[in-house]
Coordinates of C-alpha atoms in Angstrom, one line a residue:
Chain A
M1 CA 58.9 71.8 81.3
D2 CA 60.2 68.3 80.6
D3 CA 58.4 68.1 77.2
R4 CA 60.9 70.5 75.8
K5 CA 64.4 69.7 74.8
P6 CA 67.1 70.4 77.4
L7 CA 69.5 73.2 76.6
L8 CA 72.3 71.4 78.5
A9 CA 72.4 67.7 79.3
V10 CA 75.4 66.1 80.9
R11 CA 75.4 62.3 81.0
D12 CA 77.3 59.9 83.3
I13 CA 80.2 62.4 83.9
V14 CA 83.2 60.9 85.7
K15 CA 86.1 62.9 86.9
R16 CA 89.0 61.6 88.9
F17 CA 91.9 63.5 90.5
G18 CA 94.5 60.8 91.0
G19 CA 92.9 58.2 93.2
L20 CA 90.0 60.4 94.2
V21 CA 86.7 60.1 92.3
A22 CA 85.4 63.7 92.3
L23 CA 82.4 62.9 90.2
N24 CA 80.9 59.5 89.7
R25 CA 78.5 59.1 86.8
V26 CA 76.6 62.3 87.4
S27 CA 73.9 63.4 85.0
M28 CA 71.8 66.5 84.9
E29 CA 69.7 68.6 82.5
V30 CA 68.9 72.3 82.3
Y31 CA 66.0 73.4 80.2
P32 CA 65.6 76.8 78.4
G33 CA 64.7 79.5 80.9
E34 CA 65.1 77.2 83.8
V35 CA 66.9 78.0 87.0
V36 CA 68.6 75.0 88.5
G37 CA 70.1 75.1 92.0
L38 CA 73.2 72.9 92.4
L39 CA 73.6 72.0 96.0
G40 CA 75.9 70.0 98.2
D41 CA 78.3 70.3 101.1
N42 CA 82.0 71.3 100.6
G43 CA 83.7 68.7 98.5
A44 CA 80.5 67.3 97.1
G45 CA 81.7 68.0 93.5
K46 CA 79.6 71.1 92.6
S47 CA 82.6 73.1 91.5
T48 CA 84.1 70.2 89.6
L49 CA 80.9 69.7 87.6
I50 CA 80.7 73.4 86.9
K51 CA 84.3 73.6 85.8
I52 CA 83.7 70.7 83.4
V53 CA 80.7 72.5 81.8
S54 CA 82.6 75.8 81.6
G55 CA 85.7 74.2 80.0
V56 CA 88.1 74.5 82.9
Y57 CA 88.4 70.8 83.4
R58 CA 87.8 67.9 81.0
A59 CA 85.7 64.9 82.1
D60 CA 87.3 61.5 82.1
E61 CA 84.1 59.8 81.0
G62 CA 80.7 60.9 80.0
E63 CA 79.0 63.1 77.4
I64 CA 77.8 66.7 77.2
F65 CA 75.0 67.8 74.9
F66 CA 74.3 71.5 74.3
D67 CA 71.4 72.7 72.2
G68 CA 70.7 69.1 71.2
K69 CA 74.2 68.4 69.8
E70 CA 77.0 66.5 71.5
V71 CA 79.9 68.9 72.3
K72 CA 83.4 68.6 73.5
I73 CA 84.2 71.6 75.7
T74 CA 88.0 71.7 75.8
S75 CA 88.6 75.3 76.9
P76 CA 86.8 78.2 78.5
M77 CA 86.9 80.0 75.2
E78 CA 85.0 77.0 73.7
A79 CA 82.4 77.3 76.3
L80 CA 82.0 81.0 75.7
K81 CA 81.6 80.4 72.0
L82 CA 78.7 78.0 72.7
G83 CA 77.0 80.6 74.9
I84 CA 78.0 79.2 78.3
E85 CA 79.1 82.0 80.6
T86 CA 80.4 81.6 84.1
I87 CA 80.1 84.4 86.6
Y88 CA 83.0 83.8 88.9
Q89 CA 83.1 84.9 92.5
D90 CA 85.9 87.3 91.7
L91 CA 83.7 88.5 88.8
A92 CA 86.5 88.9 86.2
L93 CA 86.0 92.6 85.9
A94 CA 88.8 95.2 85.4
E95 CA 88.1 97.5 88.4
N96 CA 90.1 100.4 86.9
L97 CA 87.9 100.6 83.8
N98 CA 84.3 101.9 83.6
V99 CA 81.1 100.0 83.3
Y100 CA 80.7 100.0 79.5
S101 CA 84.4 99.3 78.9
N102 CA 83.9 96.1 81.0
I103 CA 80.9 95.1 79.2
F104 CA 82.9 95.4 75.9
L105 CA 86.1 94.1 77.4
G106 CA 88.1 92.2 74.8
R107 CA 85.4 92.9 72.2
E108 CA 85.7 96.7 72.0
K109 CA 83.6 98.4 69.3
L110 CA 85.9 100.4 67.1
K111 CA 85.3 103.2 64.6
K112 CA 87.6 104.9 62.1
A113 CA 89.1 108.2 63.1
L114 CA 89.8 110.4 60.0
G115 CA 88.6 107.5 57.9
L116 CA 91.6 105.2 58.6
I117 CA 92.7 104.9 62.2
P118 CA 90.7 102.5 64.3
V119 CA 89.8 104.0 67.6
L120 CA 87.4 103.1 70.5
D121 CA 83.8 104.0 69.8
H122 CA 82.8 105.2 73.3
D123 CA 79.4 106.5 72.3
Y124 CA 78.3 103.2 70.8
M125 CA 79.5 101.1 73.7
L126 CA 77.9 103.5 76.2
Q127 CA 74.5 103.4 74.3
E128 CA 74.5 99.6 73.8
S129 CA 75.4 99.1 77.5
K130 CA 72.6 101.3 78.6
K131 CA 70.2 99.3 76.5
V132 CA 71.2 95.9 78.0
L133 CA 71.1 97.3 81.5
N134 CA 67.6 98.7 80.9
R135 CA 66.4 95.5 79.5
L136 CA 67.5 93.7 82.7
G137 CA 66.2 96.5 84.9
I138 CA 69.6 97.2 86.4
E139 CA 70.2 100.7 87.8
I140 CA 73.7 102.1 87.9
P141 CA 74.1 105.8 88.2
S142 CA 76.6 106.4 85.5
L143 CA 78.1 103.9 83.1
R144 CA 81.2 106.1 83.1
N145 CA 81.8 105.1 86.7
K146 CA 84.8 102.9 87.3
I147 CA 84.0 99.4 88.6
K148 CA 86.0 100.1 91.8
N149 CA 83.5 102.8 92.8
L150 CA 80.5 100.3 92.5
S151 CA 78.9 98.2 95.2
G152 CA 79.2 94.4 95.2
G153 CA 75.7 94.0 93.8
Q154 CA 76.3 96.5 91.0
R155 CA 79.5 94.7 90.0
Q156 CA 77.6 91.4 89.9
S157 CA 75.0 93.1 87.7
V158 CA 77.7 94.4 85.3
A159 CA 79.2 90.9 85.0
I160 CA 75.8 89.4 84.3
S161 CA 74.9 92.2 81.8
R162 CA 78.2 91.5 80.0
S163 CA 77.4 87.9 79.4
I164 CA 73.8 88.6 78.4
Y165 CA 75.0 91.3 75.9
W166 CA 77.2 88.7 74.3
N167 CA 74.3 86.2 74.0
A168 CA 74.8 83.9 76.8
K169 CA 72.3 81.0 76.7
L170 CA 73.4 79.4 79.9
L171 CA 74.7 81.3 82.9
I172 CA 76.6 79.6 85.6
M173 CA 76.6 81.6 88.9
D174 CA 79.0 80.6 91.6
E175 CA 77.8 81.9 95.0
P176 CA 76.3 85.0 93.4
T177 CA 75.0 86.4 96.7
A178 CA 77.8 85.5 99.0
A179 CA 79.5 88.8 99.6
L180 CA 76.4 91.0 99.4
G181 CA 74.2 92.9 101.8
V182 CA 70.5 91.9 102.2
A183 CA 69.1 94.6 99.8
E184 CA 71.7 93.7 97.2
Q185 CA 71.0 90.0 97.5
R186 CA 67.4 90.7 96.7
K187 CA 68.3 92.7 93.6
V188 CA 70.5 89.9 92.3
L189 CA 67.8 87.3 92.9
N190 CA 65.3 89.6 91.0
L191 CA 67.8 89.8 88.2
V192 CA 68.0 86.0 88.1
R193 CA 64.2 85.9 87.7
T194 CA 64.2 88.5 85.0
L195 CA 66.8 86.5 83.1
S196 CA 64.9 83.3 83.4
E197 CA 61.7 85.0 82.1
Q198 CA 63.8 86.2 79.1
G199 CA 64.7 82.6 78.3
V200 CA 68.2 82.4 79.8
S201 CA 69.0 79.2 81.6
I202 CA 70.8 79.4 84.9
I203 CA 72.8 77.1 87.1
I204 CA 73.2 78.6 90.5
I205 CA 75.5 77.3 93.2
S206 CA 75.0 78.7 96.7
H207 CA 75.3 77.8 100.3
Q208 CA 72.4 80.0 101.1
L209 CA 69.5 77.5 100.8
Y210 CA 67.0 80.3 101.3
D211 CA 68.2 82.2 98.2
V212 CA 68.2 79.1 96.1
F213 CA 64.7 78.2 97.2
Q214 CA 63.5 81.6 96.2
V215 CA 64.6 81.5 92.5
A216 CA 65.3 77.9 91.5
H217 CA 62.8 75.8 89.7
R218 CA 64.6 72.5 90.3
L219 CA 67.3 71.4 92.7
V220 CA 70.1 68.9 92.1
V221 CA 71.9 67.6 95.2
L222 CA 75.4 66.2 95.1
R223 CA 77.2 64.3 97.9
R224 CA 80.7 62.9 97.8
G225 CA 80.8 63.1 94.0
E226 CA 77.4 61.4 93.4
K227 CA 74.0 62.8 92.6
V228 CA 71.9 61.9 95.5
G229 CA 68.7 63.6 94.7
E230 CA 66.8 65.9 92.3
R231 CA 63.6 67.7 93.3
L232 CA 61.3 70.3 92.0
T233 CA 61.5 73.3 94.3
K234 CA 57.8 73.4 94.9
E235 CA 57.7 69.8 95.9
T236 CA 60.3 69.8 98.5
N237 CA 61.5 71.8 101.6
P238 CA 64.8 72.9 103.0
D239 CA 64.8 70.1 105.6
E240 CA 64.6 67.4 103.0
I241 CA 67.4 69.1 100.9
V242 CA 69.7 69.4 103.9
S243 CA 69.2 65.7 104.8
L244 CA 70.1 64.9 101.2
M245 CA 73.1 67.1 101.3
V246 CA 74.6 65.7 104.5
G247 CA 73.0 62.2 104.3
A248 CA 69.7 61.3 105.9
E249 CA 71.2 58.8 108.4
L250 CA 73.3 61.6 109.9
V251 CA 70.3 63.9 110.3
Q252 CA 68.3 61.1 112.0
E253 CA 71.3 60.3 114.2
A254 CA 71.5 63.9 115.2
R255 CA 67.8 64.0 115.9
G256 CA 68.0 60.8 117.9
R257 CA 70.7 62.3 120.1
G258 CA 68.8 65.6 120.5
Chain B
M1 CA 79.3 118.1 96.7
N2 CA 79.7 121.8 97.5
S3 CA 82.0 124.1 95.5
G4 CA 84.8 123.9 98.2
Q5 CA 84.9 120.1 98.0
R6 CA 84.8 120.3 94.2
V7 CA 87.9 122.6 94.3
A8 CA 89.6 120.1 96.7
V9 CA 88.9 117.3 94.3
Q10 CA 90.3 119.2 91.4
V11 CA 93.4 120.1 93.3
G12 CA 93.8 116.5 94.5
R13 CA 93.6 115.1 91.0
N14 CA 95.8 117.7 89.4
W15 CA 98.2 118.5 92.2
V16 CA 101.3 117.6 90.2
A17 CA 100.3 119.9 87.4
L18 CA 99.7 122.6 89.9
F19 CA 103.0 121.9 91.6
L20 CA 104.7 122.2 88.2
V21 CA 103.1 125.7 87.7
I22 CA 104.0 126.8 91.2
L23 CA 107.6 125.6 90.8
S24 CA 108.0 127.4 87.4
V25 CA 106.5 130.6 88.9
L26 CA 108.8 130.4 91.9
F27 CA 111.9 129.9 89.8
S28 CA 110.8 132.7 87.4
V29 CA 110.5 135.1 90.3
T30 CA 113.6 134.2 92.2
G31 CA 116.0 133.2 89.4
R32 CA 117.4 135.8 87.0
G33 CA 116.5 135.0 83.4
F34 CA 114.7 131.8 84.2
F35 CA 111.6 132.9 82.3
S36 CA 113.1 133.0 78.9
P37 CA 113.0 131.0 75.6
K38 CA 116.5 129.9 76.2
T39 CA 115.7 128.4 79.6
L40 CA 112.6 126.7 78.1
N41 CA 114.7 125.2 75.4
N42 CA 117.1 124.1 78.0
I43 CA 114.5 122.4 80.2
L44 CA 113.0 120.6 77.2
L45 CA 116.5 119.6 76.0
T46 CA 117.6 118.2 79.4
S47 CA 114.2 116.6 79.8
S48 CA 113.9 115.0 76.4
P49 CA 115.8 111.7 77.2
A50 CA 113.7 111.4 80.4
L51 CA 110.5 112.1 78.4
L52 CA 111.3 109.3 76.0
L53 CA 112.2 106.8 78.7
A54 CA 109.1 107.8 80.7
A55 CA 106.8 107.4 77.7
G56 CA 107.8 103.7 77.3
E57 CA 107.8 103.2 81.1
T58 CA 104.2 104.5 81.2
F59 CA 103.0 101.6 79.2
V60 CA 104.9 99.1 81.2
I61 CA 103.8 100.5 84.6
I62 CA 100.2 100.6 83.5
T63 CA 100.3 96.9 82.9
G64 CA 101.5 96.4 86.5
G65 CA 105.1 95.8 85.4
I66 CA 108.3 97.8 85.6
D67 CA 111.2 98.1 83.1
L68 CA 114.5 98.6 84.9
S69 CA 116.6 98.0 81.8
V70 CA 115.8 101.2 80.0
G71 CA 118.9 103.1 81.2
F72 CA 121.4 100.5 80.1
V73 CA 119.5 99.7 76.9
R74 CA 119.9 103.5 76.2
G75 CA 123.7 103.1 76.8
L76 CA 124.0 100.0 74.7
I77 CA 122.2 101.4 71.7
S78 CA 124.2 104.7 72.0
V79 CA 127.4 102.6 71.8
I80 CA 126.2 100.4 68.9
S81 CA 124.9 103.2 66.7
A82 CA 128.1 105.2 67.4
I83 CA 130.3 102.2 66.5
I84 CA 128.5 101.7 63.2
M85 CA 128.8 105.4 62.3
R86 CA 132.5 105.6 63.3
D87 CA 133.6 102.4 61.6
L88 CA 131.8 103.0 58.3
Y89 CA 132.9 106.7 58.3
A90 CA 136.5 105.5 58.9
R91 CA 136.2 103.3 55.8
G92 CA 135.4 106.2 53.7
Y93 CA 131.6 105.9 53.5
S94 CA 129.7 109.2 53.2
P95 CA 128.0 110.6 56.4
S96 CA 124.7 110.5 54.5
F97 CA 125.0 106.7 54.4
C98 CA 126.6 105.9 57.8
I99 CA 124.5 108.1 60.0
P100 CA 121.0 106.8 58.8
L101 CA 122.4 103.3 58.9
G102 CA 123.6 103.7 62.5
I103 CA 120.2 105.1 63.5
V104 CA 118.2 102.4 61.7
V105 CA 120.3 99.5 63.0
G106 CA 120.3 100.9 66.5
L107 CA 116.5 101.2 66.5
A108 CA 116.1 97.7 65.2
L109 CA 118.4 96.1 67.7
G110 CA 116.8 98.2 70.4
L111 CA 113.6 96.2 70.0
L112 CA 115.4 93.0 70.9
P113 CA 115.8 93.6 74.7
G114 CA 112.0 94.5 74.8
L115 CA 111.1 91.3 72.9
I116 CA 113.1 89.2 75.3
N117 CA 111.7 91.0 78.4
G118 CA 108.2 90.6 77.1
I119 CA 108.6 86.9 76.4
L120 CA 110.0 86.3 79.8
V121 CA 107.3 88.2 81.5
A122 CA 104.3 87.1 79.4
R123 CA 105.1 83.5 78.4
F124 CA 107.4 82.4 81.3
R125 CA 105.8 84.4 84.0
V126 CA 109.1 85.8 85.2
P127 CA 108.4 88.8 87.5
P128 CA 109.0 92.0 85.5
F129 CA 111.4 93.3 88.2
I130 CA 113.6 90.2 87.7
A131 CA 113.4 89.9 83.9
T132 CA 114.3 93.5 83.4
L133 CA 116.9 93.5 86.1
G134 CA 118.6 90.6 84.2
M135 CA 118.4 92.7 81.0
Y136 CA 119.8 95.6 82.9
G137 CA 123.0 93.6 83.6
V138 CA 123.2 92.0 80.1
A139 CA 122.7 95.3 78.3
N140 CA 125.3 97.1 80.4
G141 CA 127.7 94.2 80.0
F142 CA 127.4 94.2 76.2
A143 CA 127.7 98.0 76.0
L144 CA 131.0 97.9 78.1
R145 CA 132.2 95.0 76.0
F146 CA 131.6 96.7 72.6
S147 CA 133.0 100.0 73.8
K148 CA 135.8 98.4 75.9
G149 CA 134.8 100.9 78.6
F150 CA 135.7 104.0 76.6
P151 CA 133.5 106.6 74.9
I152 CA 133.1 106.0 71.2
T153 CA 134.3 109.1 69.4
F154 CA 135.6 110.1 65.9
L155 CA 132.1 110.1 64.5
P156 CA 131.3 112.1 61.3
P157 CA 131.0 115.8 62.4
E158 CA 127.6 116.0 60.7
V159 CA 126.2 113.9 63.6
G160 CA 126.4 116.9 65.8
Q161 CA 124.6 119.1 63.4
I162 CA 121.6 116.8 63.4
G163 CA 121.8 116.2 67.2
N164 CA 122.1 119.9 68.1
G165 CA 120.3 121.4 65.1
F166 CA 117.4 123.8 65.3
F167 CA 114.5 124.4 63.0
A168 CA 115.3 128.1 63.0
Y169 CA 117.9 130.5 64.4
F170 CA 117.2 134.0 65.6
L171 CA 120.0 136.6 65.8
P172 CA 118.9 140.0 67.3
G173 CA 119.3 142.6 64.6
R174 CA 119.7 140.0 61.8
G175 CA 116.4 138.3 61.8
I176 CA 115.5 134.6 61.5
S177 CA 117.2 132.0 59.4
F178 CA 115.7 128.6 58.9
F179 CA 117.6 125.3 59.3
E180 CA 121.0 126.8 58.9
R181 CA 122.8 129.4 61.0
H182 CA 123.3 132.8 59.5
P183 CA 126.2 132.2 57.2
D184 CA 128.6 135.1 57.8
I185 CA 128.2 135.1 61.6
A186 CA 130.9 136.9 63.5
E187 CA 132.6 135.2 66.4
G188 CA 131.4 137.7 68.9
E189 CA 127.8 137.4 67.8
M190 CA 127.6 133.6 68.4
R191 CA 126.5 133.9 72.0
N192 CA 123.6 136.1 71.0
L193 CA 122.3 133.5 68.5
I194 CA 119.1 131.9 69.7
G195 CA 118.1 128.5 68.4
I196 CA 114.3 128.0 68.1
V197 CA 112.8 124.5 68.3
P198 CA 115.5 121.9 68.3
Y199 CA 115.0 118.9 66.0
S200 CA 115.2 116.5 68.9
I201 CA 112.3 118.2 70.7
V202 CA 110.2 117.9 67.6
V203 CA 110.9 114.2 67.3
V204 CA 110.1 113.7 71.0
A205 CA 106.9 115.8 70.8
V206 CA 105.6 113.9 67.7
L207 CA 106.3 110.5 69.3
L208 CA 104.7 111.4 72.6
L209 CA 101.6 112.6 70.7
I210 CA 101.4 109.4 68.7
F211 CA 101.8 107.1 71.8
A212 CA 99.5 109.2 73.9
F213 CA 96.9 108.6 71.2
I214 CA 97.6 104.9 71.1
L215 CA 97.3 104.6 74.9
S216 CA 94.1 106.6 75.3
R217 CA 92.2 106.0 72.1
T218 CA 93.0 102.6 70.6
Q219 CA 91.9 99.0 71.5
F220 CA 95.5 98.2 72.3
G221 CA 95.7 101.0 74.8
Q222 CA 92.5 99.9 76.4
H223 CA 93.9 96.4 76.7
V224 CA 97.0 97.8 78.4
Y225 CA 94.8 99.3 81.1
A226 CA 92.7 96.1 81.3
I227 CA 95.8 93.9 81.8
G228 CA 97.0 96.2 84.6
G229 CA 93.5 96.3 86.2
N230 CA 92.9 92.5 86.2
I231 CA 95.1 90.3 84.2
D232 CA 92.9 87.2 84.7
A233 CA 89.8 89.1 83.6
A234 CA 91.7 90.3 80.5
R235 CA 92.6 86.7 79.7
R236 CA 89.1 85.4 80.3
A237 CA 87.8 88.2 78.1
G238 CA 89.9 86.8 75.2
I239 CA 92.4 89.7 75.2
P240 CA 95.7 88.4 73.7
V241 CA 97.5 89.3 76.9
D242 CA 100.9 87.6 76.1
R243 CA 101.1 89.4 72.7
D244 CA 100.1 92.7 74.2
L245 CA 102.6 92.4 77.0
I246 CA 105.4 91.6 74.6
R247 CA 104.5 94.7 72.6
V248 CA 104.5 96.9 75.7
Y249 CA 108.0 95.8 76.7
M250 CA 109.1 96.4 73.0
I251 CA 107.7 99.9 73.1
S252 CA 109.7 100.6 76.3
S253 CA 112.9 99.4 74.8
F254 CA 112.2 101.2 71.5
F255 CA 112.0 104.5 73.4
A256 CA 115.2 103.6 75.4
A257 CA 117.0 102.8 72.1
L258 CA 115.8 106.1 70.5
S259 CA 117.0 108.1 73.5
G260 CA 120.4 106.3 73.2
I261 CA 120.6 107.4 69.5
M262 CA 119.6 110.9 70.4
Y263 CA 122.4 110.9 73.0
T264 CA 124.9 109.9 70.4
L265 CA 123.7 112.5 68.0
R266 CA 123.7 115.3 70.6
F267 CA 127.1 114.6 72.1
V268 CA 128.7 113.0 69.0
T269 CA 129.8 110.2 71.3
G270 CA 128.6 106.8 72.2
R271 CA 128.7 106.0 75.9
A272 CA 127.8 102.8 77.7
D273 CA 126.9 104.8 80.8
A274 CA 124.7 107.3 78.8
G275 CA 121.7 106.3 80.7
S276 CA 122.9 105.1 84.1
A277 CA 122.2 108.4 85.8
R278 CA 118.6 108.3 84.5
M279 CA 118.1 104.8 85.5
L280 CA 115.1 105.4 87.9
D281 CA 114.2 108.9 86.7
S282 CA 111.7 107.4 84.2
V283 CA 110.0 105.3 86.9
V284 CA 109.9 108.3 89.3
A285 CA 108.4 110.6 86.6
V286 CA 105.7 108.1 85.8
V287 CA 104.8 107.6 89.4
I288 CA 104.8 111.3 90.2
G289 CA 102.5 111.6 87.1
G290 CA 99.9 109.6 88.8
A291 CA 100.6 106.0 87.8
S292 CA 100.4 103.2 90.4
L293 CA 103.1 100.6 90.5
Y294 CA 100.2 98.1 91.1
G295 CA 99.1 98.8 87.6
G296 CA 95.9 99.9 86.0
T297 CA 96.4 103.7 86.2
G298 CA 98.6 106.3 84.7
S299 CA 98.6 108.5 81.6
M300 CA 101.0 109.9 79.1
I301 CA 100.2 113.5 80.1
G302 CA 100.8 112.6 83.7
S303 CA 104.2 111.2 82.9
I304 CA 105.1 114.2 80.8
I305 CA 104.2 116.5 83.7
G306 CA 106.1 114.3 86.1
T307 CA 109.2 114.4 83.9
L308 CA 108.9 118.2 83.6
V309 CA 108.7 118.6 87.3
I310 CA 112.1 116.9 87.6
G311 CA 113.5 119.0 84.6
V312 CA 112.2 122.3 86.0
L313 CA 113.7 121.5 89.4
E314 CA 117.0 120.6 87.8
T315 CA 117.3 123.6 85.6
G316 CA 115.8 126.0 88.1
M317 CA 118.4 125.0 90.7
V318 CA 121.3 125.4 88.3
N319 CA 119.9 128.8 87.4
L320 CA 119.8 129.8 91.1
G321 CA 123.3 128.6 91.5
L322 CA 122.3 125.9 94.0
P323 CA 124.2 122.7 94.1
T324 CA 122.4 120.1 91.9
H325 CA 122.9 117.2 94.2
N326 CA 120.0 118.7 96.3
K327 CA 117.8 117.8 93.3
Y328 CA 118.0 114.2 94.2
V329 CA 116.8 115.0 97.6
Y330 CA 113.8 117.0 96.4
V331 CA 112.9 114.5 93.7
G332 CA 113.0 111.7 96.3
I333 CA 110.7 113.7 98.6
I334 CA 108.3 114.5 95.8
L335 CA 108.2 110.8 94.8
V336 CA 107.3 109.6 98.2
L337 CA 104.8 112.5 98.6
A338 CA 103.1 111.4 95.3
V339 CA 102.6 107.9 96.5
L340 CA 101.4 109.1 99.9
I341 CA 98.8 111.3 98.4
D342 CA 97.7 108.4 96.2
Q343 CA 97.4 106.1 99.2
F344 CA 95.9 108.3 101.8
F345 CA 93.6 110.5 99.7
P346 CA 92.2 108.0 97.3
E347 CA 88.7 109.5 97.6
M348 CA 90.0 112.9 96.9
V349 CA 92.2 111.8 94.0
K350 CA 90.0 109.1 92.4
K351 CA 86.4 110.2 92.9
G352 CA 84.8 112.0 90.1
E353 CA 86.9 110.4 87.5

């Protein structure tokens, strides 16, 4: 995979909050269609790095390249325009609206009633939403259902479908399986694989190592604001990753005591 | 779902409409002459200010806000439009000049409280309750100051003809006359004269239709619901939330202003306290009509039905000769009942939407 050009490359990113160095010269790449697991204990800097890429924070130092060009991501809207979509834990869906209205939220398709008044084109939005859900193999009984009547996994799928419909190239998923039941977790992970096969790059943050090992091609481990390791998933194991996350010396210490 | 459950769901979702029908039937059976065109006209006339205020309030409440200022904005604009008409008429201008001017200036100034409310809520994140409570005081204060605490009278007499005019008049034995009353009407026949379709009802009906369309069919309407459902999601989706919120509060104060002008036209008087009795009626009507004060739900038809429930109750009780202060008790009970049904039977009310 390394012979291709990375879709996203961040170089030597530094972010300080007052005296605290949240990120210290962190670099990472994501290739087209690749799933990268971003791992680390609480406070390791995962969220900070993600927020820099998605335009919520600005880095103090360092460079970001997207699609081969250097970019300055100064706002979330900027990130969206580039094709970087973040699926937040709270999902950013309007629960009182139905599925297709959420997929088209803020970008509603309009038609002219009586040839001059712009009104919502429900049929078009419904059909287009059906297409994208089919493409991703997502099953939702009726797209006229309001989001509040859907399960956690279905909501997750709607949020993902929305970003895919609007041509996301890089999907950032923050704890995508956290609040889900086992069956639903599996569905979301399958969806991640489908997206990856269709060429979408994904950064996945999760505390559930098991999930990340199932879908990620490569793992990047942060600790106290620094990148402490990077492994191909097939060449490592959860023990090694945990020891990178918490610091090898601590693991050995614990073993010695045990 | 079996058919019994399906009926239960339909009843749960439309109980207010059902209640309105039952109430109307009840009054028609018990009260003499309740079921008549005259009573219907009466209900629509007494409800029309509340319908206007509720229409604007519907937009605000769907966004998760509330507009407490509508009652006093109504009074303020009633006073302002009346002063303009009175003073210009006193200086010898013709009624065909001073009446339209009073209406137009009133409506234009009526947008201002909404603009300020909207900016406070959207840009400065002032809670809607506080922003509009502030405007409630300011509007009332200005209205009292302009009117010096007295009703504004000595308006051109033509004002009343517009405010109380009908599209057609029917006199038994004489037939129908359009726009004007039968010219040589005898004093004794006056009480038999039946007005058909007051102008004010037509104005209200047309506006409600237009704004119901805006709310349910247009992109702006969809964004109103989205803002009430999840304001952060709306912002992240690129919806111009601030601009839309300002528009919503301006719609609300436009309706309040219009109802103030209609008060002036109907009673040929401007009054600072024209709307104080209706202060919370609009909110009550919208909530009875199925809107949640948490935002995200509600509809124009719901609010209209909610308003009519109050109107039918009021008129029906007068018709039966019952003391009207009981109305407040019943409306209060219905309001709480509406919220309880919404809270405790969400499956029943919401499923199948």
